Coordinates of C-alpha atoms in Angstrom, one line a residue:
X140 CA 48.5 -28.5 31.5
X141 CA 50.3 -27.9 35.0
X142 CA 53.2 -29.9 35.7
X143 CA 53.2 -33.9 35.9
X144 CA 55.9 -35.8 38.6
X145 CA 56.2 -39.3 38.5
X146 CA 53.1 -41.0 40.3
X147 CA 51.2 -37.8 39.5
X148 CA 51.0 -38.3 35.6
X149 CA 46.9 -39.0 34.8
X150 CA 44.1 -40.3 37.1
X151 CA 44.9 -43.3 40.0
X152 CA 42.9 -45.4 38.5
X153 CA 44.8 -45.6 35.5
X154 CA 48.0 -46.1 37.1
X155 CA 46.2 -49.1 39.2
X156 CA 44.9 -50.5 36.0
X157 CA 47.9 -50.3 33.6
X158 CA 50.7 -50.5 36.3
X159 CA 51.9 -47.6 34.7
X160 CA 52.5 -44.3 37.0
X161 CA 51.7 -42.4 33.2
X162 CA 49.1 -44.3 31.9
X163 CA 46.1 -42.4 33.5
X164 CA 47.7 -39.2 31.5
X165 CA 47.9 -41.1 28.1
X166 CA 44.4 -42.0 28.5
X167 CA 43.4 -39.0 28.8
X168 CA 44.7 -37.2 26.3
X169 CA 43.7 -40.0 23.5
X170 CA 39.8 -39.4 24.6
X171 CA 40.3 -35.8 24.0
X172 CA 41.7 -36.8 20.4
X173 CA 39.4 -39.5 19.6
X174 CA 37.0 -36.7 20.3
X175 CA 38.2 -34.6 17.5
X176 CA 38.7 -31.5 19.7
X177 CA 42.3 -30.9 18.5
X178 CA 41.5 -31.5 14.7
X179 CA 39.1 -27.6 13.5
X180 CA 42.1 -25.0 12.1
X181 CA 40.5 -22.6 14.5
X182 CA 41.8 -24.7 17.3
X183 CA 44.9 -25.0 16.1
X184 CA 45.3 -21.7 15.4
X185 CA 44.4 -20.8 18.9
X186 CA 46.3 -22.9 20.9
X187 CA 49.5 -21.8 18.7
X188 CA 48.4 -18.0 19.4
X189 CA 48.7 -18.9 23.3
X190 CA 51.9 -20.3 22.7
X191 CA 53.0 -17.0 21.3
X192 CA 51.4 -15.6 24.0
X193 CA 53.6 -17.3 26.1
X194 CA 56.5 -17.1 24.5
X195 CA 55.8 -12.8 24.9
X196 CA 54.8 -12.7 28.2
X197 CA 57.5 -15.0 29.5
X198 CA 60.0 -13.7 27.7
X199 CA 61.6 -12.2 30.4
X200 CA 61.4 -15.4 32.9
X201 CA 62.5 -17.7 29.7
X202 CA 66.3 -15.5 29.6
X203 CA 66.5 -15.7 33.4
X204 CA 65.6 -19.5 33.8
X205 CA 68.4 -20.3 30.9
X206 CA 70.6 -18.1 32.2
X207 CA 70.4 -19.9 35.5
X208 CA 70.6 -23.4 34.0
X209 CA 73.9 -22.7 31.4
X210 CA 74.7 -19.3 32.1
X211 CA 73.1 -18.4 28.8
X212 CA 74.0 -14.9 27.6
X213 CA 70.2 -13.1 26.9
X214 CA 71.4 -12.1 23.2
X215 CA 71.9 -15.9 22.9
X216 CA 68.4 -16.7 24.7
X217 CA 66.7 -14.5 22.9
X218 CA 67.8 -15.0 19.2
X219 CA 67.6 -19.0 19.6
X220 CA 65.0 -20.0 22.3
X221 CA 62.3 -16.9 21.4
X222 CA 63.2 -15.0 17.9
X223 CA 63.2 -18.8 16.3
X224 CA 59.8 -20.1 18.0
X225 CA 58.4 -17.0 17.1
X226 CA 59.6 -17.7 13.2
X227 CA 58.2 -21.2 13.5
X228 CA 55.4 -20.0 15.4
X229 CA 54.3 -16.8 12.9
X230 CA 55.3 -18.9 9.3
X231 CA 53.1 -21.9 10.7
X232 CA 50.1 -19.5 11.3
X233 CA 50.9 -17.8 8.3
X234 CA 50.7 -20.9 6.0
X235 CA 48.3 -23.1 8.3
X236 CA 45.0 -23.0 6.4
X237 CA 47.1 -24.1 2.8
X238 CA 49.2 -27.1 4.8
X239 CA 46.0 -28.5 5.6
X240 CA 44.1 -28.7 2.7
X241 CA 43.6 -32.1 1.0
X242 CA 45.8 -32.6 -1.9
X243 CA 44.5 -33.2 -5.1
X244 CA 46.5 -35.9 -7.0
X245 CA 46.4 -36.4 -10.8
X246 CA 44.4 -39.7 -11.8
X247 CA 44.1 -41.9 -15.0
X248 CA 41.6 -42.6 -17.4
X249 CA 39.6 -45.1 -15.0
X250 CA 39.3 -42.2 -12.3
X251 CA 38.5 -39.5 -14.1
X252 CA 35.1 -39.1 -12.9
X253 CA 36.4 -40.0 -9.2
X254 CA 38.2 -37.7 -6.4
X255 CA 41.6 -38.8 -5.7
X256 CA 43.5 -36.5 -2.7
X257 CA 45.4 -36.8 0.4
X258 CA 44.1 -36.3 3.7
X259 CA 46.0 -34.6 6.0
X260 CA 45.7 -36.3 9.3
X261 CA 47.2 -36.1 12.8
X262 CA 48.6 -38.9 14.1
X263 CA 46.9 -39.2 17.6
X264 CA 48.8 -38.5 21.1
X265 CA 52.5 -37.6 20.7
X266 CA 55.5 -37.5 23.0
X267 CA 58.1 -34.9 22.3
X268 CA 61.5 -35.6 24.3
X269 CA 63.2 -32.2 24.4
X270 CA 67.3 -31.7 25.5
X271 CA 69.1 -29.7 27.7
X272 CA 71.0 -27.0 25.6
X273 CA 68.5 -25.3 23.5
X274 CA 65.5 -26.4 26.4
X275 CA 62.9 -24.0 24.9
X276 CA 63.3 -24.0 20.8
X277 CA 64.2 -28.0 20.7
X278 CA 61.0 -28.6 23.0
X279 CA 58.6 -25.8 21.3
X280 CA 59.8 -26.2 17.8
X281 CA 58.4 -29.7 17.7
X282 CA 55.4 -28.9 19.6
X283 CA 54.5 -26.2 17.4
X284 CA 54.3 -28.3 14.5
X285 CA 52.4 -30.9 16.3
X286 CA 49.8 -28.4 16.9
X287 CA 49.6 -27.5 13.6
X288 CA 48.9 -31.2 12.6
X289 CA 46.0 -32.0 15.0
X290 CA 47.7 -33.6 17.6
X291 CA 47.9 -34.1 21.5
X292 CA 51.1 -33.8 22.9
X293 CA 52.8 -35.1 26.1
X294 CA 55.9 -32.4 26.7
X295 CA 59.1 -33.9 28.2
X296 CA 61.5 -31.2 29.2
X297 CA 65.7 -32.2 30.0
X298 CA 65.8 -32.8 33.7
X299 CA 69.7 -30.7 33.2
X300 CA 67.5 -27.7 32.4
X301 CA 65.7 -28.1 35.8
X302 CA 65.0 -23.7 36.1
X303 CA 63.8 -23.8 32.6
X304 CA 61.8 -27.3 32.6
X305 CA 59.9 -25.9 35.9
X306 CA 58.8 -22.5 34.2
X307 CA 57.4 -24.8 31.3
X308 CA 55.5 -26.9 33.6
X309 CA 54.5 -24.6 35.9
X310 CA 53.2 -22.0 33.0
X311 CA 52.2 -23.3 29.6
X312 CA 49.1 -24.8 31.4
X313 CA 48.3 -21.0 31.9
X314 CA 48.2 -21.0 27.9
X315 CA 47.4 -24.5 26.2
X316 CA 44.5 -26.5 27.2
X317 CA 45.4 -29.3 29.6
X318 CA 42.7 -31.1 28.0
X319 CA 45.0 -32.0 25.3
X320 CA 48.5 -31.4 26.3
X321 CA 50.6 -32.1 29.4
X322 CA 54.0 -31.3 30.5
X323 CA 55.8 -34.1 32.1
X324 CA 59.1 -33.6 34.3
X325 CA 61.2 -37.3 35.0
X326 CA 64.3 -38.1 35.5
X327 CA 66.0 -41.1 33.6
X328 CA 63.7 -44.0 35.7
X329 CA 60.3 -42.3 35.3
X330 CA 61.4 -41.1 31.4
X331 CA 61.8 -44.8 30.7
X332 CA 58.0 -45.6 32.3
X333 CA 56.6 -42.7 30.5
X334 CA 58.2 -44.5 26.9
X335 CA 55.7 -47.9 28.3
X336 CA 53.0 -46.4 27.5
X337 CA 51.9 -46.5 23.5
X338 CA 52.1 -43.2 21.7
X339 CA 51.2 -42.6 17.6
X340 CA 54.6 -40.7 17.6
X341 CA 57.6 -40.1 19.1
X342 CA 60.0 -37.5 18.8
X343 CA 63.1 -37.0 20.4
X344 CA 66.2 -34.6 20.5
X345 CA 69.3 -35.6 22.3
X346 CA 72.4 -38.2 22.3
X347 CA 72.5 -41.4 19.8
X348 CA 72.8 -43.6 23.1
X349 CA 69.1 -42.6 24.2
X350 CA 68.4 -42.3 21.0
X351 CA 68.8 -46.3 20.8
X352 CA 66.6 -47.3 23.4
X353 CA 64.1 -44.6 22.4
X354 CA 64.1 -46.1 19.3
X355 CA 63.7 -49.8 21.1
X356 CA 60.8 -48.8 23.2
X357 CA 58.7 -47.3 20.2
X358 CA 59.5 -50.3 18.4
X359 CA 57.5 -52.1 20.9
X360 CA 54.8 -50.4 19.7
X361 CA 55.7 -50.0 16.3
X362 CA 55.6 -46.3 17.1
X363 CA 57.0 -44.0 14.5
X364 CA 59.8 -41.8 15.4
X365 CA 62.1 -38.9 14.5
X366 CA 65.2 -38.8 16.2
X367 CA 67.6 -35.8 16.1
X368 CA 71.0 -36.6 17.3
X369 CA 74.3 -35.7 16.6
X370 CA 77.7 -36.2 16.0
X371 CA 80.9 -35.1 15.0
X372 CA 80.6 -32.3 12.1
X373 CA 83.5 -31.3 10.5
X374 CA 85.0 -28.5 9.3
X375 CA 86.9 -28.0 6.0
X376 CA 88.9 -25.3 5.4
X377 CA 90.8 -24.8 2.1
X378 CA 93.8 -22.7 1.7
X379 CA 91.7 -20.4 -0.9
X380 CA 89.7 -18.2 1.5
X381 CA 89.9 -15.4 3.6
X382 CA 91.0 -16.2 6.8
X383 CA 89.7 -13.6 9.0
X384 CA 86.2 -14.2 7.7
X385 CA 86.0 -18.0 8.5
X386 CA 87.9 -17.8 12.1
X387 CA 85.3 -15.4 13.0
X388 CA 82.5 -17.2 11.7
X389 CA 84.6 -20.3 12.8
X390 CA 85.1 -18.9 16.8
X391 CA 81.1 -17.9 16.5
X392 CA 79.6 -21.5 15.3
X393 CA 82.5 -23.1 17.6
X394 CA 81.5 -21.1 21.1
X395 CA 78.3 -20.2 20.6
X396 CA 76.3 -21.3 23.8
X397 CA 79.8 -22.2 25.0
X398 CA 80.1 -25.3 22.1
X399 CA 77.2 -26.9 23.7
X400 CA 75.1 -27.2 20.0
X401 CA 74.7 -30.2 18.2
X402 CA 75.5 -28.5 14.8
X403 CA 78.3 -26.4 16.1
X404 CA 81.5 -27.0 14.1
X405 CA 83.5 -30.3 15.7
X406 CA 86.3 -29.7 14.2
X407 CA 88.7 -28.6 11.9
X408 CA 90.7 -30.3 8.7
X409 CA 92.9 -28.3 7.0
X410 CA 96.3 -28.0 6.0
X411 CA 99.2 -27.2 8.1
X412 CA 99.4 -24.3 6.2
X413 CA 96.3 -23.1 6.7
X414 CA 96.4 -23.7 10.9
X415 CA 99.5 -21.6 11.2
X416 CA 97.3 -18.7 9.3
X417 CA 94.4 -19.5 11.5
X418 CA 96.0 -19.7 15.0
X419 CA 96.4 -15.7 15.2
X420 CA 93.2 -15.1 13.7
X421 CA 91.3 -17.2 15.7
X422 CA 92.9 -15.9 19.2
X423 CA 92.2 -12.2 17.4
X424 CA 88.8 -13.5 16.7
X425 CA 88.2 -15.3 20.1
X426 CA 89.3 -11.6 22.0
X427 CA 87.4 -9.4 20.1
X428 CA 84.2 -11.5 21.0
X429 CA 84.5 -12.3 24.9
X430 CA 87.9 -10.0 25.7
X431 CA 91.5 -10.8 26.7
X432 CA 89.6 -13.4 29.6
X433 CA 86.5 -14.6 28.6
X434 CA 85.9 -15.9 31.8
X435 CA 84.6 -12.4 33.3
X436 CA 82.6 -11.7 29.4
X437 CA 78.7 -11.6 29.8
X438 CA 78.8 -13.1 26.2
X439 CA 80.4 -16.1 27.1
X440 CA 78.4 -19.3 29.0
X441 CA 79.0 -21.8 31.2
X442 CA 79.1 -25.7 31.2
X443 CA 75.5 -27.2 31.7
X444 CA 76.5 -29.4 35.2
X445 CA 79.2 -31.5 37.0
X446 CA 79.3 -34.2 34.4
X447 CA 79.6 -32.5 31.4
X448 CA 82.3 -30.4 32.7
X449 CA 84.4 -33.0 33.9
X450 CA 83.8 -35.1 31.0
X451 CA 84.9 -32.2 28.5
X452 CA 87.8 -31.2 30.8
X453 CA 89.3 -34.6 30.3
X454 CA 89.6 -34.0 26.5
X455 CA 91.9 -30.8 27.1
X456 CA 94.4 -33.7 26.6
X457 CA 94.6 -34.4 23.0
X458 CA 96.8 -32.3 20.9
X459 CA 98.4 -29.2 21.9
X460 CA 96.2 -26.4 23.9
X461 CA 97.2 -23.3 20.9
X462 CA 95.0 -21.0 22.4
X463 CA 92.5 -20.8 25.9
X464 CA 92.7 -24.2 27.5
X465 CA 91.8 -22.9 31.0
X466 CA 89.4 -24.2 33.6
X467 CA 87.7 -23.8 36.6
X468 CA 85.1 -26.7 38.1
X469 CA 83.4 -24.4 40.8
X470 CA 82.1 -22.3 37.5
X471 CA 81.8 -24.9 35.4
X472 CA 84.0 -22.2 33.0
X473 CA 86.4 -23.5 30.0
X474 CA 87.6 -21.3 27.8
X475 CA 87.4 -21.1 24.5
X476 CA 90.1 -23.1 23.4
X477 CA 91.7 -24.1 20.1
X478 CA 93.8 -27.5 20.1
X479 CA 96.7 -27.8 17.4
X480 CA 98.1 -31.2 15.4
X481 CA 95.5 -33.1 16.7
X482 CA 95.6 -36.8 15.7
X483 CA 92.9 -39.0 14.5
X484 CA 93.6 -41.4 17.4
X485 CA 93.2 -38.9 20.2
X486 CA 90.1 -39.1 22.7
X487 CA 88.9 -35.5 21.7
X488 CA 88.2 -37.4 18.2
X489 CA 86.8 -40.3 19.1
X490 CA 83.2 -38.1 20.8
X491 CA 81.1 -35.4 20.4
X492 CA 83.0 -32.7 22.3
X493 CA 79.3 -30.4 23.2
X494 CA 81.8 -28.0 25.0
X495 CA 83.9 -25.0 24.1
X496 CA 87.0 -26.7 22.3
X497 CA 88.3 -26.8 18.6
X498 CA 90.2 -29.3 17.8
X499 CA 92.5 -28.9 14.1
X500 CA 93.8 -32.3 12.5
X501 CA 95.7 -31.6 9.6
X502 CA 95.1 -33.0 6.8
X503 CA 97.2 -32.6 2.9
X504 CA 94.5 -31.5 0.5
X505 CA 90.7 -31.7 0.3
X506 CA 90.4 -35.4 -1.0
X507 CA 92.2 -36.7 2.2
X508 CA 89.4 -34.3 3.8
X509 CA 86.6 -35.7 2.2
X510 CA 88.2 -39.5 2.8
X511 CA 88.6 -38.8 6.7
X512 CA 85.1 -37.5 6.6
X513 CA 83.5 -40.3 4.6
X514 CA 85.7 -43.2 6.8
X515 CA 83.6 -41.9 9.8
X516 CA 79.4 -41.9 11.1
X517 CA 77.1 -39.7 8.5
X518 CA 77.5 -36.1 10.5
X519 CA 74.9 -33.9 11.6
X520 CA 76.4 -31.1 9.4
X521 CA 79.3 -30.9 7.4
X522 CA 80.9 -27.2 6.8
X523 CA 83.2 -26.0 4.4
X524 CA 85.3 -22.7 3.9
X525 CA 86.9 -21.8 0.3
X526 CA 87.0 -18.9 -1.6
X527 CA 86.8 -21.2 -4.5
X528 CA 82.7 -22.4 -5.0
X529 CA 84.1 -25.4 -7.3
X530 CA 85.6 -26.9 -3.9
X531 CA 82.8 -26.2 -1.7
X532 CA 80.5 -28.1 -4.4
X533 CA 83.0 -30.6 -4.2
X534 CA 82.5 -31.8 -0.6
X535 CA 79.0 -30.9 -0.7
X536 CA 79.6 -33.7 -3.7
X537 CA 81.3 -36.2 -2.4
X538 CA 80.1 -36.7 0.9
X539 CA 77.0 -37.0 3.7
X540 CA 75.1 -35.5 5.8
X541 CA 71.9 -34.1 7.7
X542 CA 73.0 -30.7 6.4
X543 CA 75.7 -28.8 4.5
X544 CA 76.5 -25.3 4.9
X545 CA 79.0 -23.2 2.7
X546 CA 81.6 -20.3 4.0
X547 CA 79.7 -20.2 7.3
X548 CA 78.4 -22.1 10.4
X549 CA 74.9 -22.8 12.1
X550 CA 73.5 -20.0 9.7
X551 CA 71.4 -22.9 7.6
X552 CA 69.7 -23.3 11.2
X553 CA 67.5 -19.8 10.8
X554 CA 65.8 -20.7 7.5
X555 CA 62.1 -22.4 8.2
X556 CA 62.8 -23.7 4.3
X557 CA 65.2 -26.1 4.7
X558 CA 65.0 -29.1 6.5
X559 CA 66.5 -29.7 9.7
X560 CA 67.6 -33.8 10.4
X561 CA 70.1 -36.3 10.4
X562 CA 71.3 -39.3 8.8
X563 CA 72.9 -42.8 10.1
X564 CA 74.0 -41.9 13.1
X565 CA 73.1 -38.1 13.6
X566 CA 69.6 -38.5 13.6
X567 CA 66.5 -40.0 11.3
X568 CA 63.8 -37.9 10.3
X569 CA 63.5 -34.2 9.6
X570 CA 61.4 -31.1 10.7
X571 CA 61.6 -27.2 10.9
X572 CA 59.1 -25.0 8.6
X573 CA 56.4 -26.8 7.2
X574 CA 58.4 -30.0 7.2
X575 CA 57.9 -30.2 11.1
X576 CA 54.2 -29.9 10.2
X577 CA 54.3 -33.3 7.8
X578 CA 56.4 -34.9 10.7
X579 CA 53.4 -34.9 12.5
X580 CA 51.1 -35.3 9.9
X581 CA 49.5 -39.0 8.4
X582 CA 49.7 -38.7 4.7
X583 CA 46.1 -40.4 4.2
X584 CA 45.5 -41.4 0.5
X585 CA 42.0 -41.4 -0.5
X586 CA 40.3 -42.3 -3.5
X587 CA 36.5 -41.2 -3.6
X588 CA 34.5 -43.3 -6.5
X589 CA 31.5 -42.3 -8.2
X590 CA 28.5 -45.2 -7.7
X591 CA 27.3 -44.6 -11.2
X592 CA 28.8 -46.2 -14.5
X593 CA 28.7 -49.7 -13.0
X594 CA 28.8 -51.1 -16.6
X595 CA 32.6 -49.9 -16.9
X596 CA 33.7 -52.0 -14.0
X597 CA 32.6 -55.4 -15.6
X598 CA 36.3 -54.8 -17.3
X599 CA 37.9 -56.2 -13.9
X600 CA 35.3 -58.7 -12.7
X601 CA 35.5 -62.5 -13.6
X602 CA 35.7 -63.7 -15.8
X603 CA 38.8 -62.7 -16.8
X604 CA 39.5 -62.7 -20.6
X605 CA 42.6 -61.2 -22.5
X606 CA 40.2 -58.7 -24.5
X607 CA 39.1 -57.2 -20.7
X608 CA 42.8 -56.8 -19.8
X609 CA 43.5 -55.0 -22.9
X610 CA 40.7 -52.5 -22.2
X611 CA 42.2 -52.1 -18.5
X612 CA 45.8 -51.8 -19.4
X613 CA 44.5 -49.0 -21.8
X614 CA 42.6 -47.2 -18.9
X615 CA 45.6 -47.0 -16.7
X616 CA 49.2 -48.2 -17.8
X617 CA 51.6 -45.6 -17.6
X618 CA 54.3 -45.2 -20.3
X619 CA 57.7 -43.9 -20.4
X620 CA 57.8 -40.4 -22.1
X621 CA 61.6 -39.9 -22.2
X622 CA 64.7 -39.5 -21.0
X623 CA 65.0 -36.4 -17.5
X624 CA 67.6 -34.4 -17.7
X625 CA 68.7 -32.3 -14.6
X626 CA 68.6 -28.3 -15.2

């Protein structure tokens, strides 16, 4: 599984056949699966033993390559794009043989002598789109997952991530076999060829814009999809809590990876109470992580490229810079920075910021919170901090979103249980744990009859007569039993 450039993806012929510089590769991959190769557990389970192989013995290339992409800090690379695989990776293998098995499903009176289950079954040859922030656990989460369902996978790395997209293509063929997964690197042009071709599913992490014409292509196809995206999550803080505790958790979730994570906080609502309390706390908070210039911190990152930089620089203007605020281009360094009496209508709201800034809008209590967050697009996460559990049920009541977390931020990402997704505009579908597992995975209902006993089907041939559908609707009509009261 060595690395595939545009014109290089799959065999010449293909490409002169199809037109289509990736079509030789698709081909190729859907023989292996037709062939069944991918579908034993024991396969499965080795190929997911070599990625954990990989993910050991490249441990020390993975920090380097993200540290030369993003300047990454290695606690930050380590916890996120290896402890986390290696949690998807072991919980998978740990629970493998039990996700696969068929289902057993109750039947009626009509089936009883019958087997009734659900099959698992792979979907075929899958594309997984990966981003440019998280460029291994985004990529390999997914993949994993797609293992463990039987699939073969085309791997598209970020272009953005180019030092970390080149050690995936150039190593995990060392690891997985290339008969049934490849690693693509494109740019925009060749990405948009490679979404011609006709896979069984399509997954894809990154903005809502691509999102859209990801969306578009596999509907060409009628290609399933899971698209995580983002947004704007908020943050509500009440003025029961401990202030300390959330601007430190607050300053963590905010400028962790240098903002540049799609469930970091997005910003703040509370009251202008509340920001004057948090202002010192969060500049106390912001110097004892990175220091009194977080620009020289080893704990601190940089801006991904030229773009990004320039695009988050430009929203420095909104508010008033409270705290941080300063730049420089040729390091692609902004500081952590904390914007006061922000208004709705500035540009800083009206975007995902993906950088290192935290905006506050004040707000006068938590129903005009819960109003300004339910005026706006379903958020990727919505976090709340009060001392007070009745008001963190509240919004977690009153409003939507792909996640919630209470009195902390991106901690909800570390648990394989929960489900990791969108909804509306952040994102459709779900995955992480064994949900990733059913993304990939064809729910097949089956029902296996016995051949004997062909005197009880005369009840549904013709003729028909009201005495025959009595003696059916006995065999399987299901009746209301009562009322379901929530615990």
């Amino acid at each position: 599984m060595g690395e595939r450039e545009h014109g290089m993806g799959g065999s010449r012929r293909g490409q002169g056949a199809l037109g289509n510089p990736f079509a030789g590769l698709v081909t190729l991959l859907r023989a292996a699966w037709l062939s069944g190769k991918t579908r034993p557990m024991e396969y499965r389970v080795a190929q997911l033993e070599a990625l954990g192989r990989f993910l050991e013995e490249k441990k020390q290339d993975i920090l380097e390559a993200t540290a030369l992409d993003m300047g990454k800090p290695s606690f930050e690379a380590y916890l996120i794009e290896i402890l986390l695989c290696k949690n998807e990776l072991n919980n998978t293998l740990n629970n493998l043989c039990h996700w696969m098995k068929d289902e057993h499903v109750d039947k009626n009176l009509m089936t009883q002598l019958d087997s009734a289950f659900i099959r698992k079954d792979p979907y075929g040859v899958v594309l997984i789109i990966g981003p440019w922030n998280y460029p291994i656990h985004l990529l390999l989460g997914p993949l994993i997952g797609a293992i463990a369902a039987g699939n073969c996978v085309v791997i598209k790395p970020s272009e953005k991530a180019k030092n970390t997209g080149r050690l995936l293509a150039e190593s995990l063929g060392c690891y997985l076999d290339s008969d049934c997964f490849a690693v693509v690197t494109a740019g925009v042009q060749e990405t948009t060829r490679l979404l011609e071709n006709k896979f069984d599913y399509i997954f894809f992490t990154g903005s809502p814009s691509v999102g859209r014409m990801v969306m578009a292509a596999a509907a060409k196809h009628l290609t399933p999809v899971t698209l995580e995206l983002g947004g704007k999550n908020p943050c509500y803080v009440s003025d029961t809590c401990d202030v300390r505790s959330v601007a430190r958790r607050l300053a963590w979730g905010r400028f962790f990876n240098a903002g540049q994570t799609c469930v970091a906080p997005d910003y703040v609502l509370c009251t202008l109470e509340m920001q004057e309390k948090l202002m010192p706390a969060l500049r106390e908070a912001i110097t004892e992580f990175y220091g009194s210039n977080p620009r020289e911190s080893p704990d601190f990152g940089r801006i991904v490229g030229q773009k990004e930089f320039q695009r988050i620089r430009a929203l420095l203007c909104s508010g008033r810079v409270a705290i941080g605020g300063q730049t420089d281009e040729k390091d692609l360094y902004i500081a952590p920075t904390v914007l006061a009496d922000v208004l709705p209508s500035d540009p800083i709201m009206q975007e995902e910021i993906f950088g290192p800034i935290l905006p506050i809008v004040v707000v006068a209590s938590m129903d005009e919170a819960i109003d300004f967050i339910n005026e706006r697009p379903q958020p990727l996460a919505i976090y709340t901090f009060s001392s007070d559990s009745k008001v963190v049920a509240q919004v977690l009541e009153r409003t939507s979103s792909g996640s919630f977390c209470g009195n902390d931020t991106l901690t909800h990402m570390i648990l394989t249980s929960l489900p990791f997704g969108g909804i509306g505009c952040s994102g459709l579908g779900r995955y992480h744990g064994k949900f990733t597992f059913d993304t990939f995975t064809h729910q097949r209902g089956c029902l296996h009859r016995n051949m004997g006993l062909e005197a009880l089907n005369t009840l549904r041939y013709p003729p028909y007569s009201q005495q025959k559908l009595g003696f059916l609707t006995a065999t399987f009509e299901i009746k209301r039993k009562g009322a379901c009261t929530l615990l």
